[in-house]
Coordinates of N, CA and C in Angstrom, one line a residue:
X7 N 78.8 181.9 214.8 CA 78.9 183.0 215.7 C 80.0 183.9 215.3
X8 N 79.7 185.1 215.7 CA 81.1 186.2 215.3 C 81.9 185.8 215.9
X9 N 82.4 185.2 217.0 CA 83.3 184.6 217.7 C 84.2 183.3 216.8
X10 N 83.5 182.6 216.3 CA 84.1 181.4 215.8 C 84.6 182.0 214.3
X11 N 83.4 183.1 213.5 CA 84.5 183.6 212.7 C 85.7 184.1 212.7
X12 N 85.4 185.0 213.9 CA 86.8 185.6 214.2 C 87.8 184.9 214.5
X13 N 87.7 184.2 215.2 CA 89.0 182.9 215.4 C 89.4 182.0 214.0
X14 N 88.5 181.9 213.3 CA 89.0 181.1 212.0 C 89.7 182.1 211.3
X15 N 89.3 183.2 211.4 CA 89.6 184.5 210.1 C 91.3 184.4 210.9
X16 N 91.5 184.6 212.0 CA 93.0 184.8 212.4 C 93.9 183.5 212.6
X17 N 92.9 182.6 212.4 CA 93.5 181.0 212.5 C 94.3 180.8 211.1
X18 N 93.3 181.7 210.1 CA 93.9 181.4 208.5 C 95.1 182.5 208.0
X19 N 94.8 183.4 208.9 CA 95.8 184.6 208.8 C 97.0 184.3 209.5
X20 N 97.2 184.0 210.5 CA 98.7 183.5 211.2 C 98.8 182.1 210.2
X21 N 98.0 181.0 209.4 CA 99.0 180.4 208.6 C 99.6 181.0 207.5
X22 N 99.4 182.4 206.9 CA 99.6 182.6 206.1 C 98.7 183.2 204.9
X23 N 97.7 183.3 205.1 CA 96.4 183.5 204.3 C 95.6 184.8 204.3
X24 N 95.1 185.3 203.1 CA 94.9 186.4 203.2 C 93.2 186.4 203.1
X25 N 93.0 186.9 204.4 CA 91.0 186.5 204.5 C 90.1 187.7 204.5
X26 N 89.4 187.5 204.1 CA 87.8 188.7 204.2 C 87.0 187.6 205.1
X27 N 86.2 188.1 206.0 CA 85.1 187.6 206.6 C 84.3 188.5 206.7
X28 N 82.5 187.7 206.4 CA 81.5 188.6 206.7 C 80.6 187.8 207.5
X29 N 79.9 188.8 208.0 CA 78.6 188.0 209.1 C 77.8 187.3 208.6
X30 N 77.4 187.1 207.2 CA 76.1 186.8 206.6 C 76.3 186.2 205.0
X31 N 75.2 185.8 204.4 CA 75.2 185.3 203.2 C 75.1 185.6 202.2
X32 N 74.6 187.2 202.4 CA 74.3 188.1 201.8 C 75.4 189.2 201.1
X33 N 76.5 189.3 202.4 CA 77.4 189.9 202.4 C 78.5 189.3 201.5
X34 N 78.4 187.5 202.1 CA 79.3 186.7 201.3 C 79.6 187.0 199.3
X35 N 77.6 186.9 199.6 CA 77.7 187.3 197.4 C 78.1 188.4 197.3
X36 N 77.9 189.7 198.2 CA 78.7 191.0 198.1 C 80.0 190.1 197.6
X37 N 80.7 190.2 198.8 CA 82.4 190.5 198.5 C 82.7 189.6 197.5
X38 N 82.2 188.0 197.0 CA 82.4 187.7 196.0 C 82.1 188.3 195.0
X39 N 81.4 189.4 194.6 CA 81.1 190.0 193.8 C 81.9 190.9 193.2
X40 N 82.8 191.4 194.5 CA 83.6 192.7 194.5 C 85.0 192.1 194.4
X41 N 85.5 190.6 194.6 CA 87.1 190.2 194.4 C 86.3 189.1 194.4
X42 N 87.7 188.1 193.3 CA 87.8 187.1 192.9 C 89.1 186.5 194.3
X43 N 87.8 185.5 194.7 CA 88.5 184.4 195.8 C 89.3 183.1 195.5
X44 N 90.3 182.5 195.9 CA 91.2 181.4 195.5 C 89.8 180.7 195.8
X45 N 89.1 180.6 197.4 CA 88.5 179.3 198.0 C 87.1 180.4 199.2
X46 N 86.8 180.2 199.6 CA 85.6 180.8 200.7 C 85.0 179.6 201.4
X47 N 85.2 180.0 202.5 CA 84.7 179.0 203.4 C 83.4 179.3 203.7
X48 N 82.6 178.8 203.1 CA 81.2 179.2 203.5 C 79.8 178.3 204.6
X49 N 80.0 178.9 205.9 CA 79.2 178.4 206.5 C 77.4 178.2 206.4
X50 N 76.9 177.4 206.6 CA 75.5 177.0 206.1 C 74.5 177.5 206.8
X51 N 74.5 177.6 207.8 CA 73.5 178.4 208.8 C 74.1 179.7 209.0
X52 N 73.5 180.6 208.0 CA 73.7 182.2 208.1 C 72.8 183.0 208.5
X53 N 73.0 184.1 209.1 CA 71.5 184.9 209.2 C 71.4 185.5 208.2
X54 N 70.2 186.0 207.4 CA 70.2 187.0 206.5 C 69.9 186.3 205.0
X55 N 70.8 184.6 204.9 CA 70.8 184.5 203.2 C 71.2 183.1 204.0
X56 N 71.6 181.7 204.2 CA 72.0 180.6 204.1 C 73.4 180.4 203.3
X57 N 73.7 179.5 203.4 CA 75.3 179.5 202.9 C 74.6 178.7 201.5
X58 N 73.7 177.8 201.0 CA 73.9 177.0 200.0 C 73.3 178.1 199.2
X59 N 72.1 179.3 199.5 CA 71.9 180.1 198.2 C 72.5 181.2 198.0
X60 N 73.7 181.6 199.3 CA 74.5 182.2 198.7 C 75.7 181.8 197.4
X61 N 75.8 180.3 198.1 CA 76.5 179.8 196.9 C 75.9 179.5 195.5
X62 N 75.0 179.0 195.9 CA 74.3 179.2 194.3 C 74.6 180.7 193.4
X63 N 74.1 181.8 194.7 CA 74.3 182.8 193.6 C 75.9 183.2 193.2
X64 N 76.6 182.7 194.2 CA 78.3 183.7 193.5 C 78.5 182.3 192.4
X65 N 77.7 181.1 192.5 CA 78.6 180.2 191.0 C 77.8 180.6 189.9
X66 N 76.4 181.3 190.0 CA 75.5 182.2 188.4 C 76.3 183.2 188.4
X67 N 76.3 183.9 189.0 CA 77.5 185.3 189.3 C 78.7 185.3 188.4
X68 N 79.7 184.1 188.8 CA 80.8 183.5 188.0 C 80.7 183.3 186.7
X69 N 79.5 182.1 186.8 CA 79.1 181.2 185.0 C 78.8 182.5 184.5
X70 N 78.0 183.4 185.0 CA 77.4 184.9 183.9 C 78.7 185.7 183.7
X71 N 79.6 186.2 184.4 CA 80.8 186.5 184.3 C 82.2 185.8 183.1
X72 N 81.9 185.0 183.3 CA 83.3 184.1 182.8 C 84.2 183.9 184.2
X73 N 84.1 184.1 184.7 CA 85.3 184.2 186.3 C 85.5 182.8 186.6
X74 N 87.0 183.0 187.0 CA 87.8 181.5 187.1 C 86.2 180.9 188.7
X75 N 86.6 179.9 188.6 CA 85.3 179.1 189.8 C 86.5 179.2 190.8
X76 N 85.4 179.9 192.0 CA 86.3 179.8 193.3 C 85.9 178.1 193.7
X77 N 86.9 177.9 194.8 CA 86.6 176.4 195.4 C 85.9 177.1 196.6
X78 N 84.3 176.6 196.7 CA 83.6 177.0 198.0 C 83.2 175.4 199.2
X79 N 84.0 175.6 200.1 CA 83.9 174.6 201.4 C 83.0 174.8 202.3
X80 N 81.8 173.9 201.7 CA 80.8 174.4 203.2 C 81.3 173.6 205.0
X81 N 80.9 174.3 205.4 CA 81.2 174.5 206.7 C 79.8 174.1 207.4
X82 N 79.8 173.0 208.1 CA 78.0 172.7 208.7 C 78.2 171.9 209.8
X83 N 77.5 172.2 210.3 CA 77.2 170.9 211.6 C 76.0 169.9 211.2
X84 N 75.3 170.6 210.4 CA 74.2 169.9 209.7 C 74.3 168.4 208.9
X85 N 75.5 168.7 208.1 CA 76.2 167.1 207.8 C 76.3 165.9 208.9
X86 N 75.6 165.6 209.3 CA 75.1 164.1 210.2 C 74.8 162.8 209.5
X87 N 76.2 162.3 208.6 CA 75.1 161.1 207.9 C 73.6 161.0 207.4
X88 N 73.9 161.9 206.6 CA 72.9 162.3 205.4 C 71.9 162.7 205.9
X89 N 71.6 163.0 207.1 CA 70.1 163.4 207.6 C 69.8 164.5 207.4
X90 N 68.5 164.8 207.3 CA 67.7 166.2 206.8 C 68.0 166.8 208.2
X91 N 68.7 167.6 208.5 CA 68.6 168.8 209.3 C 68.4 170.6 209.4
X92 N 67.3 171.0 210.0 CA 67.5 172.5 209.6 C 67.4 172.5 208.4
X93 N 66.1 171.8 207.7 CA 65.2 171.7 206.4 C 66.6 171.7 205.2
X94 N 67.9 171.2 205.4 CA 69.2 171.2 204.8 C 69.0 169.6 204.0
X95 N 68.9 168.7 203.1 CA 69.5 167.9 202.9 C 70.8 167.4 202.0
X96 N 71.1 166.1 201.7 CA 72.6 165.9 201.1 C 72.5 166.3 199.8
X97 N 71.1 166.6 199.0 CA 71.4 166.8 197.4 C 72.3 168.6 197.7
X98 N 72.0 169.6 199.1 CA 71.6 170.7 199.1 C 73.6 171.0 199.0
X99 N 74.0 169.9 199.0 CA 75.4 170.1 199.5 C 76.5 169.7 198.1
X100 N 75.5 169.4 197.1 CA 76.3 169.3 196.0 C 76.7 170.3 194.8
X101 N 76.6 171.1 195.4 CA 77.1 172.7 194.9 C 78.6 173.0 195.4
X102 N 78.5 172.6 196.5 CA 80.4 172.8 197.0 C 81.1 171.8 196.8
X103 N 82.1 172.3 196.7 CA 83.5 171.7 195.9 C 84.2 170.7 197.6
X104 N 84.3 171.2 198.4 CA 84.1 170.7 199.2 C 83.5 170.8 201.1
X105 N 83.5 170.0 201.8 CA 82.4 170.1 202.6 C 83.3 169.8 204.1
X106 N 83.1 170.5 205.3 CA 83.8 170.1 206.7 C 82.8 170.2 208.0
X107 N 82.5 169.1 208.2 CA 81.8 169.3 209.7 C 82.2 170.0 210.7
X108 N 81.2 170.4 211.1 CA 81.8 171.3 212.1 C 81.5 170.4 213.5
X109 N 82.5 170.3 214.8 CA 83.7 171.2 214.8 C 84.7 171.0 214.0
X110 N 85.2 171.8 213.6 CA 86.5 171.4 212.5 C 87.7 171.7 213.6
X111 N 88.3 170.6 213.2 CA 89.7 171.1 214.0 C 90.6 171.9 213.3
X112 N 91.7 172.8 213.3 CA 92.0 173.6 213.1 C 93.4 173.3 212.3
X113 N 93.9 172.4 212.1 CA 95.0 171.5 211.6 C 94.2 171.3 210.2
X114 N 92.7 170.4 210.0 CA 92.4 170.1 208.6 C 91.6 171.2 208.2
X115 N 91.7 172.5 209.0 CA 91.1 173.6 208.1 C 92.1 174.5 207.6
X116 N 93.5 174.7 207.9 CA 94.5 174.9 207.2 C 94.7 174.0 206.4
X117 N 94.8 172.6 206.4 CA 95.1 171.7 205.3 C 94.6 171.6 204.1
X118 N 93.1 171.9 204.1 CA 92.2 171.5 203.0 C 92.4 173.3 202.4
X119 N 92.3 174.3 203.1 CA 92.8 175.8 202.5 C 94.2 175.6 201.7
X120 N 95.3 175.1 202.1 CA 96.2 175.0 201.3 C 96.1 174.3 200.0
X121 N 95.4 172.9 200.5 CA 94.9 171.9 199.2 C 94.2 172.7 198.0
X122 N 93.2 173.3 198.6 CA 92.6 173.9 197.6 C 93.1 175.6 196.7
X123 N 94.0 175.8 197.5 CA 94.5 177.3 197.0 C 95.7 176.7 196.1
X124 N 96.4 175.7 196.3 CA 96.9 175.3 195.3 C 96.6 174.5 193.9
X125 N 95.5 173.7 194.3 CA 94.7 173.6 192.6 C 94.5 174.4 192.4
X126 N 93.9 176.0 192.8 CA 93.1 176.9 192.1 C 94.3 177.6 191.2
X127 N 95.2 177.9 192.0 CA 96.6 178.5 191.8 C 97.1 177.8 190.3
X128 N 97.0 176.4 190.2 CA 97.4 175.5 189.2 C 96.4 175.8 188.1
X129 N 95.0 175.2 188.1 CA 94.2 175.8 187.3 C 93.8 176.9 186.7
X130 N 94.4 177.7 187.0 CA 94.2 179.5 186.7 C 95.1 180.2 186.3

């Protein structure tokens, strides 16, 4: 919901982070398109595009580019012990680098954003 974006987008901003958010999946391959991201938290149930073929397209996007690989964290409620939910299953989830159930609490979604902004930071 725009609401829960909004709250993450200023959850990651008061730690310190510098965030783009969009409503949709579609929008997401935009702005990856338009700037190179340390990490993108990409939620799975999107209107418009889904979070796993948006991801698909910004990592062809990247490999066709040369562009350093962003770390993409899906974001799902759909992760229930491997069950097929919302026509989603666990092969659909092996494209992200890493993955957080939702509810996420708000302590290990700062934690794993810093985790991963600093391998990227290291590797690049």
């Amino acid at each position: 919901s725009s609401r829960v974006r909004l709250l993450t987008e200023r959850l990651l901003t008061n730690s310190g982070f510098r965030c783009v958010s969009v409503e949709n999946g579609e929008l997401a391959v935009t702005a990856a398109t338009e700037k190179q991201f340390a990490v993108i938290f990409m939620d799975i149930t999107m209107p418009v595009m889904d979070g796993c073929t948006a991801t698909k397209l910004i990592r062809k996007m990247q490999d066709s580019r040369g562009c350093p690989r962003t770390f993409i964290c899906a974001l799902s409620a759909v992760m229930t012990d491997g069950e097929n939910l919302d026509g989603f299953d666990s092969s659909d989830f092996k494209i992200f680098d890493h993955c957080l159930a939702k509810p996420i609490k708000s302590a290990l979604l700062v934690e794993v954003a810093r985790d991963l902004v600093e391998i990227y930071q290291k590797s690049n």
